[in-house]
mmCIF file of C-alpha atoms in Angstrom:
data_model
loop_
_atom_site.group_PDB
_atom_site.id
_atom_site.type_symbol
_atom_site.label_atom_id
_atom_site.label_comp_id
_atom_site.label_asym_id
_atom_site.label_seq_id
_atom_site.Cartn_x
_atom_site.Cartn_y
_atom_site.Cartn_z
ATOM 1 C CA UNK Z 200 75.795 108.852 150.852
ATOM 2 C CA UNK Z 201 78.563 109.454 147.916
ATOM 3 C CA UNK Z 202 77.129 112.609 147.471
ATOM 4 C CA UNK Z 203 77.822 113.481 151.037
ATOM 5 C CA UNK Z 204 81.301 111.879 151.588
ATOM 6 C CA UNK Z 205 82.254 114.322 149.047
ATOM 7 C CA UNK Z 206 81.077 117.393 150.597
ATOM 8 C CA UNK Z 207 83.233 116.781 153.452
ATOM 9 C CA UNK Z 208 86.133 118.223 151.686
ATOM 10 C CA UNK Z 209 86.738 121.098 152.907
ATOM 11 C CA UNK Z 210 87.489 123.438 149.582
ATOM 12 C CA UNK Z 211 88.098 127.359 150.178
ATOM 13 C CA UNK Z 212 86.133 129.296 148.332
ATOM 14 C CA UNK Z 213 88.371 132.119 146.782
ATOM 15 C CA UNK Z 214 85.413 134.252 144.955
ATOM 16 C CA UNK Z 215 84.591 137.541 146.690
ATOM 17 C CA UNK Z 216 81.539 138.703 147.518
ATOM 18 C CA UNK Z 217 79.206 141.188 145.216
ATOM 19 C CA UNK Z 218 78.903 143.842 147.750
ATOM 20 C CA UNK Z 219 76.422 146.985 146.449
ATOM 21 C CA UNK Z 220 79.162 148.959 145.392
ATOM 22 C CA UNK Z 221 80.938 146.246 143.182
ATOM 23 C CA UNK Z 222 77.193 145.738 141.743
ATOM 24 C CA UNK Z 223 77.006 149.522 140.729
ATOM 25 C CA UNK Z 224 80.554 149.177 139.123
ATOM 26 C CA UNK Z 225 79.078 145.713 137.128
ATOM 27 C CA UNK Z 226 76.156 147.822 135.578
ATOM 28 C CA UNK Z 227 78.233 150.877 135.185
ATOM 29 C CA UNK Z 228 80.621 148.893 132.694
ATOM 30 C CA UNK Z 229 77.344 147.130 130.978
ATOM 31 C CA UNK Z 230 77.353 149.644 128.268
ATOM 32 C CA UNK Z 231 80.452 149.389 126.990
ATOM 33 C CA UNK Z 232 80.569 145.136 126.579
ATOM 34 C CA UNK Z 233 76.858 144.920 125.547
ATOM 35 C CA UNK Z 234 76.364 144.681 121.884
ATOM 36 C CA UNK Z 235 72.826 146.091 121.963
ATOM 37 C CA UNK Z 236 70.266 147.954 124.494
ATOM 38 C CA UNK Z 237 68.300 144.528 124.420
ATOM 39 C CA UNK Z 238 71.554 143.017 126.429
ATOM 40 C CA UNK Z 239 71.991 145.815 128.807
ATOM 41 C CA UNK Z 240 68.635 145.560 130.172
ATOM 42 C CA UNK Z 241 68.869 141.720 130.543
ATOM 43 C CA UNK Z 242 72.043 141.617 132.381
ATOM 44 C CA UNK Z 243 71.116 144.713 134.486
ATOM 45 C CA UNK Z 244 68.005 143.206 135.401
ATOM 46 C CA UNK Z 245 69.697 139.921 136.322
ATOM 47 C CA UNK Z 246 72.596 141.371 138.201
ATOM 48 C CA UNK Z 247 70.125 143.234 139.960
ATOM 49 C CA UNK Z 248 67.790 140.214 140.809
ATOM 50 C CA UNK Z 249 70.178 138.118 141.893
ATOM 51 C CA UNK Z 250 71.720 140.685 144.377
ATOM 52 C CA UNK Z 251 69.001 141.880 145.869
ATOM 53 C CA UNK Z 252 66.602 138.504 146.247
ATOM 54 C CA UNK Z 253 69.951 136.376 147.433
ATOM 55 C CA UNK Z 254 69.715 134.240 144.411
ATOM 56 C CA UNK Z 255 72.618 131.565 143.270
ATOM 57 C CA UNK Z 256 74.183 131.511 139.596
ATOM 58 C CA UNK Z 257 72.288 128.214 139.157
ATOM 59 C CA UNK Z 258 68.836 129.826 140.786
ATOM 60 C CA UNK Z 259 68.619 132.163 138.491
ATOM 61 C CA UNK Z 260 70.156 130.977 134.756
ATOM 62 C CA UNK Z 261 72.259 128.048 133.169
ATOM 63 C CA UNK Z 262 75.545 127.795 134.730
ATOM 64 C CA UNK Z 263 76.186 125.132 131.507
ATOM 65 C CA UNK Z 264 74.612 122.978 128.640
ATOM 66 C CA UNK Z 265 75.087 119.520 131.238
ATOM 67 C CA UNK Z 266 73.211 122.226 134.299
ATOM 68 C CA UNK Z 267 69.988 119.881 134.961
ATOM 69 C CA UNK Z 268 68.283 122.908 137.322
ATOM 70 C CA UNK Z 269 65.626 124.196 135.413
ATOM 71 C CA UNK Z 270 66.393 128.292 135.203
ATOM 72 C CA UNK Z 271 64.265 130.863 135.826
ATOM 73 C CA UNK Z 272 61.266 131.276 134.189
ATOM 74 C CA UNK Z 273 58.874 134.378 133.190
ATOM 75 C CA UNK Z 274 55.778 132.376 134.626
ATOM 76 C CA UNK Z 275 57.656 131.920 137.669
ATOM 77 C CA UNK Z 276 57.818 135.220 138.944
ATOM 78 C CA UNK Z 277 54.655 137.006 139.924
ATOM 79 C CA UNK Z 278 54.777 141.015 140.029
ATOM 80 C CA UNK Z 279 52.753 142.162 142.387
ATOM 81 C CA UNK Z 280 52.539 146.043 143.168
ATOM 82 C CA UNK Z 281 54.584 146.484 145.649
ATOM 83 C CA UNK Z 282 57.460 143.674 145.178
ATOM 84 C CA UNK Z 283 58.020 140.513 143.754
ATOM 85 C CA UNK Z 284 57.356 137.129 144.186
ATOM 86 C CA UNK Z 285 59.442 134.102 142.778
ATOM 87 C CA UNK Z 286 59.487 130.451 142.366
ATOM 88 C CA UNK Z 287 62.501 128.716 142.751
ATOM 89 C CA UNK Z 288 61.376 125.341 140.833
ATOM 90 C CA UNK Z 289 65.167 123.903 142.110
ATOM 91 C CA UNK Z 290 68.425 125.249 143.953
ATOM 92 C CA UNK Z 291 71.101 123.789 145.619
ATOM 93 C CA UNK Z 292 69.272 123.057 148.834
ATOM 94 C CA UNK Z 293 65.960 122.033 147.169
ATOM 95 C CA UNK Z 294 67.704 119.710 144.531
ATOM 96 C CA UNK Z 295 64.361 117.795 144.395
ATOM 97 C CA UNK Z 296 62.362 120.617 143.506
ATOM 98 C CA UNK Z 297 60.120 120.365 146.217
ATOM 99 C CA UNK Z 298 59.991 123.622 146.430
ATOM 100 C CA UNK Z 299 56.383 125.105 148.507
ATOM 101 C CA UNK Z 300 52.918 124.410 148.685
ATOM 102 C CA UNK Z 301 51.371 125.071 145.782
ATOM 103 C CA UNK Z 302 47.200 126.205 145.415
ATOM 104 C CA UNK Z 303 45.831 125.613 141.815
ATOM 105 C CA UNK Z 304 43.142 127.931 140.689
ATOM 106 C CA UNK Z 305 41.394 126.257 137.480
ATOM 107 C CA UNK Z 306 38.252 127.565 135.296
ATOM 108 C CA UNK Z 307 36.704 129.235 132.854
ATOM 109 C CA UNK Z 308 37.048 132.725 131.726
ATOM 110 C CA UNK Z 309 35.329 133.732 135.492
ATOM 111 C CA UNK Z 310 38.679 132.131 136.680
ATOM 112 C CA UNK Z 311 41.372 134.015 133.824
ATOM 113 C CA UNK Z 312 39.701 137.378 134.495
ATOM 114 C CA UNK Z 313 39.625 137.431 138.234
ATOM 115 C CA UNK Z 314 43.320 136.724 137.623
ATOM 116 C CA UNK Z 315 43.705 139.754 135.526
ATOM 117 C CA UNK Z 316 42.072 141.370 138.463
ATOM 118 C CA UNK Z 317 44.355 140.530 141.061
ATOM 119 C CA UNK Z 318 46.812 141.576 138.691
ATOM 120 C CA UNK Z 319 45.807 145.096 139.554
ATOM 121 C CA UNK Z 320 44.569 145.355 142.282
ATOM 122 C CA UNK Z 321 44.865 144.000 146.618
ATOM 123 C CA UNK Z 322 45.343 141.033 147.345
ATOM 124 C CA UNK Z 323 47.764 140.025 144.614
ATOM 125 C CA UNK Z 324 48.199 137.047 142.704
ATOM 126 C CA UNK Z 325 48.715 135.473 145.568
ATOM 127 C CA UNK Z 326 46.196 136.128 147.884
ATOM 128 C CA UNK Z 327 48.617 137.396 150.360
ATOM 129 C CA UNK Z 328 48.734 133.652 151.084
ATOM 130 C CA UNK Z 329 52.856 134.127 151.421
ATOM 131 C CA UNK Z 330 52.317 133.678 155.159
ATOM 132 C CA UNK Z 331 50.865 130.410 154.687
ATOM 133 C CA UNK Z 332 53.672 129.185 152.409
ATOM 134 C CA UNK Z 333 51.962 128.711 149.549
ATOM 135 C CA UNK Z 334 51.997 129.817 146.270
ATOM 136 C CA UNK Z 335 49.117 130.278 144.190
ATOM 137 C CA UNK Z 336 48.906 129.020 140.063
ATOM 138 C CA UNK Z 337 45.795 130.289 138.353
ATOM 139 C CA UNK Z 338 44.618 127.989 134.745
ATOM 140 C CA UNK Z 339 41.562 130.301 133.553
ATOM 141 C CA UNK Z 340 40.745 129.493 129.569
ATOM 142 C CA UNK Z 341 38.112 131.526 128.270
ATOM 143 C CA UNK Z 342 35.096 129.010 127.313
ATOM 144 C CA UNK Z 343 36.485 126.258 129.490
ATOM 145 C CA UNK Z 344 33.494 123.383 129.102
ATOM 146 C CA UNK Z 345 33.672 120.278 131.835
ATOM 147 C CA UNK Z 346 35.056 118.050 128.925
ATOM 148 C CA UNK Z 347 37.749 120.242 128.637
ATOM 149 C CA UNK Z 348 39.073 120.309 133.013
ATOM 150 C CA UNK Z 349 40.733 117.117 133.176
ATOM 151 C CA UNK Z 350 43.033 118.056 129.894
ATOM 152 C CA UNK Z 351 44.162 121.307 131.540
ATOM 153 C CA UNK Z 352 44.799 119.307 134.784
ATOM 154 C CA UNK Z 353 46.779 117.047 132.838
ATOM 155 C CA UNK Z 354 48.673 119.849 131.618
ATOM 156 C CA UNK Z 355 49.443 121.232 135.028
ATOM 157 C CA UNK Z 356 51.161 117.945 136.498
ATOM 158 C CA UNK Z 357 52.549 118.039 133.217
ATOM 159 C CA UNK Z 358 54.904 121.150 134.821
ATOM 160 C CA UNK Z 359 53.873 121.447 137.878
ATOM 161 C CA UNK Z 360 54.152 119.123 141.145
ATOM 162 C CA UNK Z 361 50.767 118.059 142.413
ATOM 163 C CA UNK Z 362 49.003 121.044 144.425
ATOM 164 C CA UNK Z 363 48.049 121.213 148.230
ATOM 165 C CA UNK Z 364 44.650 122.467 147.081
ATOM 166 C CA UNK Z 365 42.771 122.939 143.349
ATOM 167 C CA UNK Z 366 39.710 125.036 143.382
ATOM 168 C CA UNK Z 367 37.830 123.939 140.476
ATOM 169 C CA UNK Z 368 35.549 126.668 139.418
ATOM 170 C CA UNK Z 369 33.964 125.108 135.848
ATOM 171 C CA UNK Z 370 30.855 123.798 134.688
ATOM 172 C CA UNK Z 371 29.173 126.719 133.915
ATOM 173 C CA UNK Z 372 29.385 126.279 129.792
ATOM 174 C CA UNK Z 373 28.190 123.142 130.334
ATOM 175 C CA UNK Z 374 25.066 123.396 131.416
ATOM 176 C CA UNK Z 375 22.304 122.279 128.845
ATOM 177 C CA UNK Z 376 24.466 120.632 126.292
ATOM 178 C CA UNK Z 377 24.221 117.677 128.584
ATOM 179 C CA UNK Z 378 21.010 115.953 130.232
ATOM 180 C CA UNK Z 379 21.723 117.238 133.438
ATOM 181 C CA UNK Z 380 21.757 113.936 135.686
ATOM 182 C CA UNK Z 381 24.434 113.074 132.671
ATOM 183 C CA UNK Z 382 26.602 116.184 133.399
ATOM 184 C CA UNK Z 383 26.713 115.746 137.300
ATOM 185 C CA UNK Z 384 27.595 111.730 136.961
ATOM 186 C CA UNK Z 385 30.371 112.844 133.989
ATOM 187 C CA UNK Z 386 31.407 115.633 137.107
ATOM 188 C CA UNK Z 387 31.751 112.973 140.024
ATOM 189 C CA UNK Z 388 33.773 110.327 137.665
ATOM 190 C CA UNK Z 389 35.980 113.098 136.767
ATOM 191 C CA UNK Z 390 36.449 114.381 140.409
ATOM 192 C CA UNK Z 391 36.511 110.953 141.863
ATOM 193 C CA UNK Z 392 39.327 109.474 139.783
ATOM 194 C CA UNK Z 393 41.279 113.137 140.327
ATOM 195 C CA UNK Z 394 40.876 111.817 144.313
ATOM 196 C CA UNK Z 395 42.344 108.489 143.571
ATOM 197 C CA UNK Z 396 44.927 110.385 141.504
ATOM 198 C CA UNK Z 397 45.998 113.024 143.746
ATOM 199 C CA UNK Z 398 45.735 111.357 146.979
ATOM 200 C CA UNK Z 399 46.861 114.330 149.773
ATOM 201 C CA UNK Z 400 45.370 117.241 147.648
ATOM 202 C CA UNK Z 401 42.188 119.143 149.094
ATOM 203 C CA UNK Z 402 39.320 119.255 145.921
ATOM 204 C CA UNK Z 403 37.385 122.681 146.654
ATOM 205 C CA UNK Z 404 34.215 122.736 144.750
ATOM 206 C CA UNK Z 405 34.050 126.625 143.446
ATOM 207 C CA UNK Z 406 29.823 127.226 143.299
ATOM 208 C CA UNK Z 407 29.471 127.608 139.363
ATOM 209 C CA UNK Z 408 27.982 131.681 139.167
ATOM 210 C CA UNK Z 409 24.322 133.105 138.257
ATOM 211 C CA UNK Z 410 24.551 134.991 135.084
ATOM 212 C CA UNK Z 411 22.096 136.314 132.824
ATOM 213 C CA UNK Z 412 22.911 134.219 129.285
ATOM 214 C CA UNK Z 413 23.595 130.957 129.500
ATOM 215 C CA UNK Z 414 24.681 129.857 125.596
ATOM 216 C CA UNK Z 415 22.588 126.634 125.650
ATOM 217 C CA UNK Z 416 19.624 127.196 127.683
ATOM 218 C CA UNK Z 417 16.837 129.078 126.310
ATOM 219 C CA UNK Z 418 15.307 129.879 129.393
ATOM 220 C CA UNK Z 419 17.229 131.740 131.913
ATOM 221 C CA UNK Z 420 15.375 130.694 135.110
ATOM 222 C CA UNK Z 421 15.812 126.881 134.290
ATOM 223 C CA UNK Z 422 19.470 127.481 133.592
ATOM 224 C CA UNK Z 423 19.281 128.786 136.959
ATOM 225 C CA UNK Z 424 17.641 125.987 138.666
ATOM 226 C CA UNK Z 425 19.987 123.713 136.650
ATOM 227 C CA UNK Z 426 23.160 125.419 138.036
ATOM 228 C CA UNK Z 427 21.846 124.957 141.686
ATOM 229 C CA UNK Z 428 21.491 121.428 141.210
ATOM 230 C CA UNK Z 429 24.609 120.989 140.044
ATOM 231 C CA UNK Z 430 26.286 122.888 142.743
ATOM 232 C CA UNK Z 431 24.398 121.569 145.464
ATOM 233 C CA UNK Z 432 24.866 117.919 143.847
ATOM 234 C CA UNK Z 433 28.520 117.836 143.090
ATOM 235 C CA UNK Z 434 29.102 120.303 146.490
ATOM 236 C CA UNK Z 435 28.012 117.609 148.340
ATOM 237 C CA UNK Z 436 29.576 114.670 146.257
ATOM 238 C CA UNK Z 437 32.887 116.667 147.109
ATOM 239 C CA UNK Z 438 32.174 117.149 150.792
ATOM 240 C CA UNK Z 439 31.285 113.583 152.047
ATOM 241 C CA UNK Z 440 32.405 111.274 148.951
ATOM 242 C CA UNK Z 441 35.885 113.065 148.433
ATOM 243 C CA UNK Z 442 36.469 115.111 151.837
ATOM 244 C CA UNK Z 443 37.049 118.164 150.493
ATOM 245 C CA UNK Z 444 35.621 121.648 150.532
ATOM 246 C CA UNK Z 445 33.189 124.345 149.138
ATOM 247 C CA UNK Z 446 32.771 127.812 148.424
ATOM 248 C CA UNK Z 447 29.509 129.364 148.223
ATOM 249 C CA UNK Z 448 29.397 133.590 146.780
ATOM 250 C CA UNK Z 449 25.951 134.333 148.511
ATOM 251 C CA UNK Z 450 26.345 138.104 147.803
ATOM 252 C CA UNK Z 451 26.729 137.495 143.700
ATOM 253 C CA UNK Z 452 23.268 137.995 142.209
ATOM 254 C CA UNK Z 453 21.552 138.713 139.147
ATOM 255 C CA UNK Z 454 19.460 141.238 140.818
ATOM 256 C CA UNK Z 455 22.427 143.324 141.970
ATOM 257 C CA UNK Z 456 23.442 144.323 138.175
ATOM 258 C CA UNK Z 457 26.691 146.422 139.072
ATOM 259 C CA UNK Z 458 28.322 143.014 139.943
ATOM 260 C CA UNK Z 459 28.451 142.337 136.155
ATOM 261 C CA UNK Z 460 30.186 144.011 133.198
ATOM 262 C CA UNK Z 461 28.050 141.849 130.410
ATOM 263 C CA UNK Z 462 25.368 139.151 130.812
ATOM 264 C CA UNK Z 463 27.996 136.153 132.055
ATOM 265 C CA UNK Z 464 31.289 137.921 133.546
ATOM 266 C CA UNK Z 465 31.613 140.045 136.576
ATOM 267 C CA UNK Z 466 32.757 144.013 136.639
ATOM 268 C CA UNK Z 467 35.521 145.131 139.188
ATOM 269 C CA UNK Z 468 33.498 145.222 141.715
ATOM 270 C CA UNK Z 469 31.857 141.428 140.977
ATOM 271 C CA UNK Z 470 35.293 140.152 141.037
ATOM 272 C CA UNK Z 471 36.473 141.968 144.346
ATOM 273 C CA UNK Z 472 33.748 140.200 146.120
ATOM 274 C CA UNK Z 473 34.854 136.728 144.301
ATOM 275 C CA UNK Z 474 38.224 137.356 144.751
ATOM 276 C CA UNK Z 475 37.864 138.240 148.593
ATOM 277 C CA UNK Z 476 35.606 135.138 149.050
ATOM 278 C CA UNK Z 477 38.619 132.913 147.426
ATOM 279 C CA UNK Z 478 41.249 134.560 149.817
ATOM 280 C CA UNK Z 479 39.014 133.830 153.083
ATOM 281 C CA UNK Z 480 37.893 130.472 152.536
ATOM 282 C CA UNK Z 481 41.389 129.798 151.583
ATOM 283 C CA UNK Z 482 42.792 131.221 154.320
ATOM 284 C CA UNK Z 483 40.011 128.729 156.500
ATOM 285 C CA UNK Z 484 40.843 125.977 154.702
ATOM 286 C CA UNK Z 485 44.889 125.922 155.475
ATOM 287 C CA UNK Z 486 44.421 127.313 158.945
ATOM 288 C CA UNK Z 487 41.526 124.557 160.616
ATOM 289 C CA UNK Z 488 39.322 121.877 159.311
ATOM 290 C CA UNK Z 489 36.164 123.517 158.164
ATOM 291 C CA UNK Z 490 35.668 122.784 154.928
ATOM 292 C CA UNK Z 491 32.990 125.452 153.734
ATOM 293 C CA UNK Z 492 32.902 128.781 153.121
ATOM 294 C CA UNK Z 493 30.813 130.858 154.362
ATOM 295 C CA UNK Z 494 30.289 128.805 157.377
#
């Protein structure tokens, strides 16, 4: 209330506006008040930003030392190839920092490379899930075990405001260091107290992917078998225990070798196909209540 009695003063506002000429005489002068190339570029590139995407002083940096807003960060902004996207964590009419729906994407190295991939290549970092008003947040760390999700979950709420969905694609490194009834139990207390935790967030169970070396199985075929179990297990703990949602890859198989660049990851065109599968059921998921993909 004290916060709006005082906006009903009316104060006029005696700044100009940056019109696109003014900018060009800003980063026309740049050179000669910079000390170094390294400042030119900054201020250019912030100048330019905050024209062109609409942005406020406090948006975009530190207006001064008492400025709570958190500014703009690097891991904020996601390049994609044809524009940008960025994350406004708080702004003048998102003081809470409320900000949009958010989709975490957390795994093993499967996870960080198919990230890389989207880097590159259609649909984006995103997913082209702009429409839907989310924003997606990939966690991939290269050798992720099942002992190791719940830290890097920890670490996400640590800077991040709880998600509208986290795909959980890990496991996979796991398999055979544990008894296997002992790894699925250790999955569904993990899962089932990130329910309780995150009460409103959709769990999606990722299927954990065939490969050809699993590092603590000797036998490839009963690795196999193992990771079935465990997906169809936890899949279904997830499903009817925690209401939430699967996705299956049915077209990524051992037998079709050009899906993988070495005997665990997948080559371009292995991570297309995961990648596509992630956008669709995705796209399912926020649009209607099936909660499986494929259907």
């Amino acid at each position: 209330m004290l916060l709006g009695l005082k906006r009903t003063k009316n104060v006029k506002d005696v700044r100009s506006p940056i019109t696109l000429p003014l900018l060009n005489q800003l980063l026309n002068a740049l050179p000669h008040v910079c000390h170094n190339y390294y400042e030119f570029i900054l201020f250019a590139a912030a100048y330019c930003l905050a024209f062109f995407a609409l942005l406020r002083v406090g948006e975009i940096t530190l207006t001064n030392a008492q400025t709570s807003y958190d500014p703009l960060r690097l891991e904020n902004i996601v390049l994609e190839p044809s524009h940008l996207i960025i994350n406004i964590l708080r702004s003048k009419t998102d003081q809470t920092g409320k900000g949009k729906d958010s989709i975490w994407i957390v795994g093993s190295s499967i996870v960080a490379r198919a990230k890389s991939y989207c880097q590159m290549n259609s649909p984006g970092l995103n997913l082209s899930l702009e429409c839907k008003g989310v924003t997606v947040i990939w966690r991939g760390v290269g050798g992720m075990k099942w002992a190791n999700f719940e830290d890097n979950i920890r670490k996400l709420l640590a800077e991040f405001d709880p998600p509208k969905i986290i795909v959980i694609h890990c496991g996979g490194n796991s398999i055979g260091e544990l008894p296997l009834k002992q790894l699925q139990i250790s999955m569904k207390i993990v899962l089932g107290r990130l329910h309780r935790q995150l009460n409103g967030t959709l769990l999606v169970w990722s299927y954990i992917l065939p490969r050809f070396y699993w590092r603590s199985m000797l036998s490839s075929s009963a690795a196999d078998v193992a990771r079935n179990r465990v997906n169809s297990s936890i899949g279904a703990f997830v499903r009817n225990q925690l209401d939430g949602a699967v996705i299956r890859y049915p077209d990524i198989k051992t037998s079709q070798g050009k899906l993988f660049c070495d005997s665990v990851h997948l080559s371009n065109l292995g991570n297309s196909i995961f990648v596509a599968s992630l956008q669709a059921a995705l796209n399912k998921f926020l649009s209607s209540s099936e909660r499986a993909y494929p259907f």
